[in-house]
Backbone as a chain_set.jsonl record, in Angstrom:
{"seq": "MYERFSEDCKDKDNIEKSNQSRQCEHFKYGGCLGNLNNFESLEECQNTCEDTLNDSQVDDHRIQLDPVNNDSLTPQPTKVPSFLEFYGPSWCLTPADRGLCHANETRFYYNGIIGKCRPFKYSGCGGNENNFTSKKSCLRACQKGFIQRISKGGLIKTKRKRKKQPVKIVYEKNFW", "coords": {"N": [[36.401, -32.724, 12.676], [36.902, -29.598, 14.122], [35.571, -26.35, 14.403], [37.092, -23.383, 15.232], [37.065, -20.125, 16.016], [38.186, -16.746, 16.396], [37.604, -13.312, 16.971], [39.681, -11.37, 17.104], [42.052, -12.64, 16.473], [44.398, -14.325, 14.327], [43.232, -16.672, 12.036], [44.223, -20.039, 11.557], [45.326, -23.131, 10.107], [45.634, -25.902, 12.128], [46.725, -28.857, 13.936], [45.123, -31.473, 15.733], [44.496, -34.049, 18.189], [41.819, -36.055, 17.64], [39.047, -36.851, 19.633], [37.012, -38.523, 18.835], [37.841, -39.998, 16.444], [40.333, -40.758, 17.256], [42.658, -40.016, 16.027], [45.236, -37.895, 14.625], [44.198, -34.81, 13.444], [43.325, -32.139, 11.119], [42.299, -28.805, 12.055], [40.53, -25.673, 12.293], [42.16, -23.1, 13.811], [41.771, -20.413, 15.97], [43.871, -18.885, 16.938], [44.191, -17.755, 19.441], [44.111, -18.29, 23.013], [44.548, -21.137, 23.206], [44.975, -24.73, 23.755], [46.668, -27.651, 25.092], [46.192, -29.588, 23.197], [46.948, -28.965, 20.49], [48.673, -28.581, 17.682], [51.32, -27.649, 15.473], [52.075, -29.171, 13.332], [51.439, -32.284, 11.605], [53.292, -34.241, 12.192], [54.326, -33.384, 14.688], [52.043, -33.7, 16.304], [51.625, -36.5, 16.067], [54.052, -37.466, 17.147], [53.823, -36.588, 19.766], [51.461, -37.775, 20.633], [51.558, -40.438, 19.876], [51.834, -42.855, 21.411], [49.477, -42.938, 22.843], [47.581, -42.968, 20.892], [47.593, -45.469, 19.682], [47.611, -47.475, 21.608], [45.586, -49.454, 23.227], [45.584, -50.699, 25.659], [46.23, -49.031, 27.746], [44.103, -47.318, 28.076], [42.603, -46.428, 30.333], [44.435, -44.945, 31.624], [45.308, -42.475, 30.683], [45.537, -39.061, 29.538], [42.622, -37.621, 28.382], [40.453, -36.234, 25.852], [37.897, -34.103, 26.945], [34.644, -35.127, 26.497], [32.473, -33.403, 26.622], [33.435, -30.818, 26.407], [35.269, -30.175, 23.918], [37.33, -28.428, 23.596], [39.25, -28.558, 25.542], [41.887, -30.293, 27.25], [41.357, -32.785, 29.562], [42.539, -33.925, 32.549], [42.389, -37.277, 33.399], [41.77, -39.501, 36.184], [44.923, -40.24, 37.501], [46.467, -43.182, 36.996], [48.917, -45.505, 37.597], [50.119, -47.998, 35.501], [49.744, -51.451, 36.454], [52.116, -52.929, 36.322], [54.143, -51.261, 36.931], [55.88, -49.415, 39.407], [56.075, -46.332, 41.003], [58.631, -44.318, 42.23], [59.543, -41.785, 42.204], [59.598, -38.112, 42.135], [56.424, -36.717, 42.993], [55.309, -34.771, 41.328], [56.093, -35.497, 38.804], [54.107, -37.019, 37.781], [52.085, -35.336, 37.134], [49.942, -33.716, 34.715], [51.044, -32.151, 31.607], [51.344, -28.627, 31.639], [50.514, -25.851, 29.986], [50.581, -23.167, 30.818], [50.075, -19.578, 31.384], [50.813, -17.415, 29.761], [51.852, -15.904, 26.584], [53.936, -16.901, 25.054], [55.675, -19.365, 23.032], [57.285, -21.731, 23.65], [59.276, -24.637, 23.194], [59.151, -27.239, 25.391], [59.687, -29.952, 27.726], [57.762, -32.568, 29.184], [57.09, -35.078, 31.646], [55.452, -37.971, 30.826], [53.782, -39.997, 32.712], [52.171, -42.153, 32.167], [52.951, -43.414, 29.806], [55.594, -43.569, 30.294], [57.584, -41.863, 29.251], [59.388, -38.916, 28.209], [57.904, -36.122, 26.777], [57.526, -33.629, 24.204], [56.115, -30.322, 24.631], [54.256, -27.281, 24.154], [55.163, -24.456, 25.835], [53.935, -21.623, 27.537], [55.511, -19.701, 28.726], [55.108, -18.663, 31.267], [53.754, -19.498, 34.526], [52.15, -22.688, 34.847], [53.352, -25.955, 35.849], [55.555, -28.0, 37.92], [56.34, -30.092, 36.295], [57.991, -29.624, 33.924], [60.437, -29.142, 31.702], [63.533, -27.948, 30.347], [65.0, -29.511, 28.653], [65.005, -32.759, 27.101], [66.715, -34.551, 28.256], [67.09, -33.582, 30.908], [64.515, -33.929, 31.84], [64.202, -36.742, 31.708], [66.214, -37.471, 33.518], [65.204, -36.486, 35.927], [62.675, -37.713, 36.226], [62.155, -40.262, 34.819], [63.845, -42.196, 35.879], [62.684, -42.87, 38.216], [60.995, -45.006, 38.079], [60.304, -48.389, 38.813], [60.337, -51.488, 37.424], [58.47, -54.412, 37.466], [59.544, -57.686, 36.837], [58.729, -60.306, 37.076], [56.132, -62.336, 38.612], [57.145, -63.337, 40.883], [58.507, -61.372, 42.206], [60.974, -60.435, 41.37], [62.809, -57.687, 40.337], [63.509, -55.081, 37.987], [65.433, -52.302, 37.888], [65.202, -48.887, 36.903], [66.493, -46.857, 37.961], [69.317, -45.584, 39.686], [70.584, -47.345, 42.404], [71.64, -46.999, 45.755], [74.529, -48.591, 46.829], [74.577, -51.144, 49.231], [76.328, -50.961, 52.289], [79.088, -53.059, 52.838], [80.085, -55.272, 55.244], [83.048, -56.581, 56.229], [84.141, -59.446, 57.75], [86.736, -60.887, 59.448], [87.916, -63.977, 60.401], [89.802, -65.018, 63.124], [92.274, -67.34, 63.132], [93.352, -69.637, 65.359], [96.178, -71.501, 66.054]], "CA": [[37.044, -31.427, 12.538], [36.251, -28.603, 14.957], [35.781, -24.982, 13.96], [37.376, -22.485, 16.346], [37.397, -18.813, 15.477], [38.245, -15.637, 17.337], [37.516, -12.082, 16.193], [40.907, -10.578, 17.068], [43.216, -13.497, 16.253], [44.506, -14.837, 12.965], [42.859, -18.078, 11.878], [45.191, -20.854, 10.84], [45.092, -24.571, 10.198], [46.491, -26.627, 13.052], [46.444, -30.286, 14.071], [44.761, -31.926, 17.067], [44.066, -35.437, 18.305], [40.371, -36.105, 17.746], [38.538, -37.817, 20.603], [36.155, -39.481, 18.139], [38.58, -40.897, 15.546], [41.594, -41.1, 17.914], [43.711, -39.726, 15.054], [45.615, -36.491, 14.518], [43.42, -34.233, 12.349], [43.372, -30.689, 10.935], [41.164, -28.003, 12.492], [40.75, -24.228, 12.191], [42.511, -22.55, 15.116], [41.625, -18.963, 15.975], [45.139, -18.248, 17.25], [44.229, -17.282, 20.83], [43.551, -19.125, 24.079], [44.579, -22.549, 22.836], [45.241, -25.709, 24.806], [47.773, -28.548, 24.737], [45.803, -30.41, 22.056], [47.066, -28.008, 19.409], [50.008, -28.8, 17.133], [51.536, -26.959, 14.209], [52.284, -30.125, 12.242], [50.965, -33.648, 11.809], [54.402, -34.961, 12.825], [54.374, -33.011, 16.103], [50.898, -34.359, 16.942], [51.876, -37.942, 16.139], [55.148, -37.712, 18.086], [53.344, -36.334, 21.122], [50.321, -38.633, 20.986], [51.667, -41.758, 19.248], [51.625, -43.973, 22.32], [48.093, -42.99, 23.283], [46.714, -43.204, 19.745], [47.599, -46.862, 19.254], [47.714, -48.432, 22.704], [44.303, -49.541, 23.914], [45.756, -51.286, 26.977], [46.36, -48.012, 28.778], [42.99, -46.399, 27.926], [42.189, -45.856, 31.6], [45.577, -44.306, 32.265], [45.844, -41.382, 29.881], [44.78, -37.817, 29.481], [41.705, -37.728, 27.256], [39.652, -35.052, 25.59], [36.61, -34.09, 27.62], [33.645, -35.203, 25.433], [31.535, -32.296, 26.725], [34.113, -29.61, 25.967], [36.399, -30.641, 23.122], [38.367, -27.41, 23.588], [40.248, -28.693, 26.596], [42.343, -31.595, 27.712], [40.971, -32.983, 30.948], [43.262, -35.061, 33.113], [41.612, -38.329, 34.039], [42.535, -39.954, 37.35], [46.208, -40.8, 37.116], [46.751, -44.517, 37.509], [50.13, -46.061, 37.028], [49.848, -49.389, 35.179], [50.081, -52.342, 37.565], [53.458, -53.492, 36.237], [55.111, -50.233, 37.297], [55.768, -48.721, 40.683], [56.783, -45.071, 40.856], [59.295, -43.853, 43.433], [60.128, -40.482, 41.917], [58.825, -36.964, 42.618], [55.002, -36.825, 42.642], [54.955, -33.869, 40.243], [56.367, -36.134, 37.509], [52.871, -37.657, 37.337], [51.09, -34.321, 36.795], [49.894, -33.494, 33.266], [51.716, -30.95, 31.105], [50.553, -27.414, 31.838], [51.026, -24.832, 29.083], [50.776, -21.901, 31.505], [49.107, -18.51, 31.136], [51.319, -16.33, 28.909], [51.651, -16.028, 25.139], [55.115, -17.432, 24.353], [55.459, -20.677, 22.422], [58.569, -22.409, 23.819], [59.235, -26.095, 23.285], [59.622, -27.793, 26.656], [59.409, -31.379, 27.872], [57.095, -33.006, 30.404], [57.138, -36.528, 31.793], [54.157, -38.638, 30.733], [53.898, -41.176, 33.564], [51.377, -43.243, 31.625], [53.745, -44.138, 28.806], [56.964, -43.66, 30.79], [58.499, -41.139, 28.361], [59.327, -37.459, 28.197], [57.314, -35.669, 25.525], [57.556, -32.176, 24.034], [54.87, -29.56, 24.638], [54.471, -25.846, 23.979], [55.028, -23.738, 27.098], [53.598, -20.219, 27.288], [56.529, -18.812, 29.281], [54.854, -18.39, 32.689], [52.763, -20.388, 35.129], [52.39, -24.109, 34.63], [53.685, -26.722, 37.046], [56.955, -28.432, 37.983], [56.608, -31.089, 35.259], [58.33, -28.715, 32.838], [61.893, -29.217, 31.604], [64.078, -27.305, 29.151], [65.564, -30.528, 27.76], [64.523, -34.132, 27.302], [67.67, -35.189, 29.163], [66.789, -33.205, 32.292], [63.231, -34.566, 32.148], [64.474, -38.159, 31.977], [67.022, -37.567, 34.729], [64.371, -36.202, 37.097], [61.451, -38.508, 36.372], [62.093, -41.629, 34.313], [64.595, -43.121, 36.72], [61.899, -43.174, 39.404], [60.174, -46.194, 37.89], [60.84, -49.735, 38.993], [59.477, -52.381, 36.667], [58.467, -55.797, 37.912], [59.83, -58.603, 35.746], [57.94, -61.525, 37.252], [55.249, -62.337, 39.772], [57.955, -63.742, 42.023], [59.055, -60.216, 42.884], [62.228, -59.993, 40.779], [62.58, -56.38, 39.744], [64.56, -54.423, 37.21], [65.318, -50.891, 38.232], [65.668, -47.906, 35.936], [67.172, -45.8, 38.704], [70.497, -46.08, 40.389], [70.38, -47.593, 43.822], [72.856, -46.918, 46.548], [75.023, -49.907, 47.23], [74.564, -51.37, 50.67], [77.687, -51.141, 52.803], [79.449, -54.453, 53.097], [80.965, -55.402, 56.402], [83.892, -57.765, 56.06], [84.545, -59.99, 59.045], [87.813, -61.866, 59.328], [88.03, -64.87, 61.559], [91.182, -65.274, 63.538], [92.535, -68.774, 63.324], [94.36, -69.907, 66.382], [96.783, -72.815, 65.802]], "C": [[36.239, -30.401, 13.331], [36.562, -27.223, 14.42], [35.999, -24.102, 15.188], [37.814, -21.149, 15.757], [37.424, -17.782, 16.593], [38.303, -14.36, 16.521], [38.852, -11.356, 16.059], [42.175, -11.397, 16.835], [43.217, -14.001, 14.819], [44.144, -16.318, 12.932], [43.966, -18.812, 11.143], [44.835, -22.319, 11.024], [46.104, -25.176, 11.147], [46.039, -28.077, 13.116], [46.065, -30.567, 15.518], [44.455, -33.41, 17.027], [42.562, -35.415, 18.524], [39.959, -37.189, 18.734], [37.705, -38.892, 19.91], [36.963, -40.483, 17.313], [39.88, -41.401, 16.16], [42.778, -40.946, 16.955], [44.071, -38.245, 15.144], [44.937, -35.921, 13.284], [43.595, -32.718, 12.299], [42.143, -30.047, 11.568], [41.526, -26.537, 12.326], [40.981, -23.693, 13.587], [42.469, -21.038, 15.039], [42.887, -18.21, 16.335], [45.264, -17.734, 18.674], [43.643, -18.328, 21.769], [43.469, -20.597, 23.698], [44.763, -23.455, 24.036], [46.356, -26.628, 24.334], [47.455, -29.444, 23.552], [45.798, -29.536, 20.808], [48.5, -28.068, 18.886], [50.127, -28.113, 15.784], [51.733, -27.912, 13.041], [51.732, -31.489, 12.623], [52.025, -34.46, 12.546], [54.48, -34.657, 14.322], [53.237, -33.673, 16.88], [51.161, -35.849, 17.118], [52.994, -38.271, 17.12], [54.702, -37.537, 19.53], [52.304, -37.361, 21.553], [50.46, -40.075, 20.532], [51.355, -42.914, 20.184], [50.184, -44.066, 22.792], [47.145, -43.223, 22.12], [46.571, -44.687, 19.439], [47.56, -47.885, 20.372], [46.424, -48.473, 23.5], [44.446, -50.102, 25.314], [45.857, -50.236, 28.073], [45.245, -46.975, 28.684], [42.603, -45.707, 29.225], [43.276, -45.024, 32.238], [46.105, -43.106, 31.497], [44.992, -40.131, 30.0], [43.913, -37.898, 28.238], [41.002, -36.394, 27.043], [38.335, -35.179, 26.336], [35.531, -34.101, 26.541], [32.643, -34.048, 25.476], [32.147, -31.019, 26.163], [35.376, -30.007, 25.217], [37.523, -29.617, 23.034], [39.483, -27.695, 24.578], [40.638, -30.129, 26.856], [41.984, -31.698, 29.18], [41.741, -34.149, 31.508], [42.287, -36.031, 33.758], [42.4, -38.773, 35.261], [43.817, -40.646, 36.909], [46.406, -42.139, 37.795], [48.033, -44.972, 36.844], [49.825, -47.516, 36.718], [50.424, -50.324, 36.235], [51.493, -52.907, 37.496], [54.534, -52.473, 36.586], [54.839, -49.723, 38.705], [56.608, -47.462, 40.559], [57.332, -44.615, 42.194], [59.959, -42.5, 43.221], [59.279, -39.358, 42.49], [57.374, -37.039, 42.133], [54.63, -35.92, 41.474], [55.299, -34.434, 38.87], [55.11, -36.796, 36.945], [51.775, -36.641, 37.036], [51.088, -34.103, 35.288], [50.677, -32.242, 32.874], [50.78, -29.764, 31.291], [51.194, -26.296, 31.031], [51.332, -23.521, 29.797], [49.835, -20.832, 30.985], [49.562, -17.418, 30.174], [51.178, -16.66, 27.423], [52.86, -16.54, 24.371], [54.795, -18.828, 23.815], [56.771, -21.458, 22.45], [58.38, -23.922, 23.842], [59.886, -26.513, 24.589], [59.289, -29.278, 26.673], [58.716, -31.639, 29.203], [57.164, -34.526, 30.452], [55.722, -37.07, 31.766], [54.282, -39.955, 31.488], [53.115, -42.365, 33.064], [52.2, -44.074, 30.65], [55.208, -44.247, 29.203], [57.986, -42.964, 29.915], [58.343, -39.64, 28.555], [58.868, -37.025, 26.813], [57.402, -34.152, 25.421], [56.158, -31.574, 24.195], [55.231, -28.094, 24.487], [54.152, -25.135, 25.289], [54.839, -22.257, 26.809], [54.621, -19.23, 27.847], [56.304, -18.431, 30.729], [53.768, -19.322, 33.205], [53.13, -21.841, 34.881], [52.656, -24.827, 35.936], [55.134, -27.19, 36.971], [57.316, -29.488, 36.943], [56.884, -30.346, 33.951], [59.856, -28.617, 32.778], [62.367, -28.591, 30.303], [64.685, -28.308, 28.183], [64.985, -31.899, 28.089], [65.416, -34.847, 28.317], [67.363, -34.852, 30.624], [65.454, -33.787, 32.748], [63.441, -36.03, 32.529], [65.236, -38.333, 33.283], [66.148, -37.403, 35.978], [63.261, -37.224, 37.307], [61.55, -39.967, 35.95], [62.801, -42.62, 35.218], [63.854, -43.457, 38.008], [61.065, -44.43, 39.279], [60.947, -47.466, 38.162], [59.853, -50.664, 38.308], [59.607, -53.802, 37.187], [58.679, -56.703, 36.708], [58.984, -59.867, 35.864], [57.069, -61.404, 38.484], [56.008, -62.698, 41.039], [58.639, -62.586, 42.726], [60.395, -59.745, 42.349], [61.967, -58.662, 40.092], [63.788, -55.901, 38.965], [64.389, -52.934, 37.477], [65.864, -50.016, 37.123], [66.347, -46.75, 36.656], [68.351, -46.405, 39.438], [70.156, -46.252, 41.86], [71.711, -47.456, 44.536], [73.259, -48.328, 46.937], [75.004, -49.998, 48.744], [75.998, -51.543, 51.149], [77.923, -52.612, 53.141], [80.429, -54.481, 54.256], [81.742, -56.699, 56.238], [84.373, -58.2, 57.438], [85.609, -61.041, 58.79], [87.829, -62.719, 60.598], [89.499, -65.067, 61.871], [91.323, -66.769, 63.78], [93.647, -68.945, 64.348], [94.89, -71.309, 66.18], [97.217, -73.452, 67.022]], "O": [[35.014, -30.353, 13.215], [37.695, -26.951, 14.023], [35.162, -24.086, 16.09], [38.834, -21.073, 15.071], [36.755, -17.94, 17.614], [38.974, -14.316, 15.49], [39.133, -10.781, 15.008], [43.276, -10.87, 16.993], [42.169, -14.093, 14.179], [44.679, -17.116, 13.702], [44.573, -18.274, 10.218], [44.139, -22.697, 11.967], [47.308, -24.98, 10.982], [45.091, -28.476, 12.439], [46.625, -29.964, 16.433], [44.186, -33.968, 15.963], [42.083, -34.821, 19.49], [40.462, -38.311, 18.679], [37.691, -40.044, 20.345], [36.786, -41.692, 17.467], [40.472, -42.357, 15.66], [43.773, -41.662, 17.064], [43.303, -37.441, 15.674], [45.074, -36.473, 12.192], [43.962, -32.09, 13.292], [41.074, -30.655, 11.618], [42.705, -26.196, 12.228], [40.115, -23.81, 14.454], [43.066, -20.443, 14.142], [42.98, -17.011, 16.07], [46.349, -17.314, 19.077], [42.8, -19.138, 21.381], [42.422, -21.224, 23.856], [44.714, -23.012, 25.184], [46.932, -26.397, 23.27], [48.37, -30.011, 22.954], [44.769, -29.387, 20.149], [49.433, -27.651, 19.573], [49.15, -28.007, 15.042], [51.579, -27.516, 11.885], [51.576, -31.808, 13.802], [51.703, -35.268, 13.417], [54.677, -35.564, 15.131], [53.447, -34.153, 17.994], [50.942, -36.398, 18.198], [52.898, -39.255, 17.853], [55.157, -38.261, 20.416], [52.276, -37.769, 22.714], [49.558, -40.875, 20.778], [50.677, -43.861, 19.786], [49.709, -45.156, 23.11], [46.007, -43.639, 22.336], [45.514, -45.116, 18.977], [47.481, -49.08, 20.091], [46.194, -47.62, 24.357], [43.507, -49.994, 26.103], [45.588, -50.543, 29.234], [45.417, -45.855, 29.164], [42.305, -44.513, 29.219], [43.058, -44.447, 33.303], [47.274, -42.755, 31.658], [43.87, -40.163, 30.505], [44.409, -38.208, 27.155], [40.963, -35.543, 27.931], [37.728, -36.25, 26.353], [35.487, -33.176, 25.73], [32.021, -33.745, 24.458], [31.459, -30.228, 25.517], [36.437, -30.158, 25.822], [38.569, -29.905, 22.453], [40.566, -27.122, 24.459], [39.839, -31.053, 26.704], [42.277, -30.79, 29.959], [41.619, -35.264, 31.002], [41.455, -35.635, 34.574], [43.584, -38.456, 35.372], [43.797, -41.528, 36.05], [46.5, -42.219, 39.02], [48.192, -44.824, 35.633], [49.315, -48.222, 37.588], [51.457, -50.034, 36.838], [52.026, -53.33, 38.522], [55.722, -52.794, 36.542], [53.688, -49.618, 39.127], [57.733, -47.515, 40.062], [56.598, -44.531, 43.178], [60.845, -42.116, 43.984], [58.343, -39.612, 43.247], [57.128, -37.39, 40.979], [53.731, -36.255, 40.702], [54.838, -33.901, 37.86], [55.056, -37.1, 35.753], [50.651, -37.029, 36.716], [52.119, -34.284, 34.64], [50.939, -31.378, 33.711], [49.567, -29.887, 31.12], [52.292, -25.844, 31.354], [52.269, -22.824, 29.407], [48.905, -21.128, 30.235], [48.754, -16.566, 29.804], [50.464, -17.592, 27.055], [52.815, -16.607, 23.142], [53.746, -19.392, 24.126], [57.309, -21.808, 21.4], [57.431, -24.426, 24.444], [61.04, -26.176, 24.855], [58.68, -29.795, 25.737], [59.034, -31.017, 30.217], [57.282, -35.181, 29.417], [54.886, -36.682, 32.582], [54.828, -40.924, 30.961], [53.368, -43.49, 33.496], [52.145, -45.303, 30.675], [55.984, -44.932, 28.537], [59.132, -43.407, 29.83], [57.303, -39.159, 29.005], [59.38, -37.502, 25.801], [57.358, -33.46, 26.438], [55.152, -32.232, 23.929], [56.386, -27.711, 24.673], [53.029, -25.199, 25.79], [55.506, -21.7, 25.937], [54.604, -18.053, 27.487], [57.221, -17.92, 31.373], [52.972, -19.862, 32.438], [54.305, -22.172, 34.724], [52.24, -24.373, 37.002], [55.86, -26.811, 36.052], [58.5, -29.751, 36.732], [56.109, -30.431, 32.998], [60.488, -28.078, 33.686], [61.693, -28.687, 29.277], [64.87, -27.992, 27.008], [64.538, -32.154, 29.207], [64.942, -35.642, 29.129], [67.375, -35.736, 31.48], [65.287, -34.103, 33.926], [62.923, -36.498, 33.543], [64.939, -39.237, 34.064], [66.339, -38.108, 36.969], [62.939, -37.563, 38.445], [61.064, -40.838, 36.671], [62.388, -43.776, 35.308], [64.346, -44.249, 38.811], [60.482, -44.882, 40.264], [62.11, -47.594, 37.781], [58.656, -50.62, 38.592], [60.71, -54.327, 37.331], [58.054, -56.504, 35.666], [58.57, -60.433, 34.852], [57.238, -60.496, 39.297], [55.559, -62.397, 42.145], [59.292, -62.793, 43.748], [60.916, -58.739, 42.83], [61.0, -58.531, 39.341], [64.927, -56.269, 39.25], [63.301, -52.386, 37.301], [66.859, -50.352, 36.482], [66.733, -45.767, 36.023], [68.364, -47.593, 39.763], [69.516, -45.396, 42.47], [72.767, -47.761, 43.984], [72.425, -49.147, 47.324], [75.367, -49.054, 49.446], [76.799, -52.202, 50.485], [77.044, -53.297, 53.664], [81.458, -53.805, 54.245], [81.16, -57.777, 56.124], [84.942, -57.409, 58.19], [85.405, -61.972, 58.011], [87.763, -62.206, 61.715], [90.324, -65.258, 60.978], [90.568, -67.367, 64.547], [94.753, -68.432, 64.176], [94.094, -72.247, 66.138], [97.746, -74.563, 66.985]]}, "num_chains": 1, "name": "protein.A"}
């Protein structure tokens, strides 16, 4: 549990993912200058972090808390797991960015590590392009960019629509 206080902000209990226990836990939030690791409910924390809390196979591929400064989320080098190839917009692989203002809007960002769109609190200004007003628009823009390999033989299953190749029909003339 981390204590965070600010002189001019109202203290309140919030939830964060702890780097040590890897669980969603309560902490005292001063109410100002927060970060993305700050949730109003246990359910919101678990829904946002569920795939990273329980999946040790993608440890090297997720955003983690900086052990030196537990106040901030630090993006680790973004690696796409070897069974996925990404052909979508590069900004779909950027971490969620709350922005610089004081609003608290629910938006969606694409988490390229787990291949899902997740909610986050947007401040109303700033941020980056990985910011969508709906889960549907997030999925439409980013999730369909992944191609998943099914076997080592190169057979692939695509999650995005591919253009059909034009088919040229050739008729042979039979001369009798």
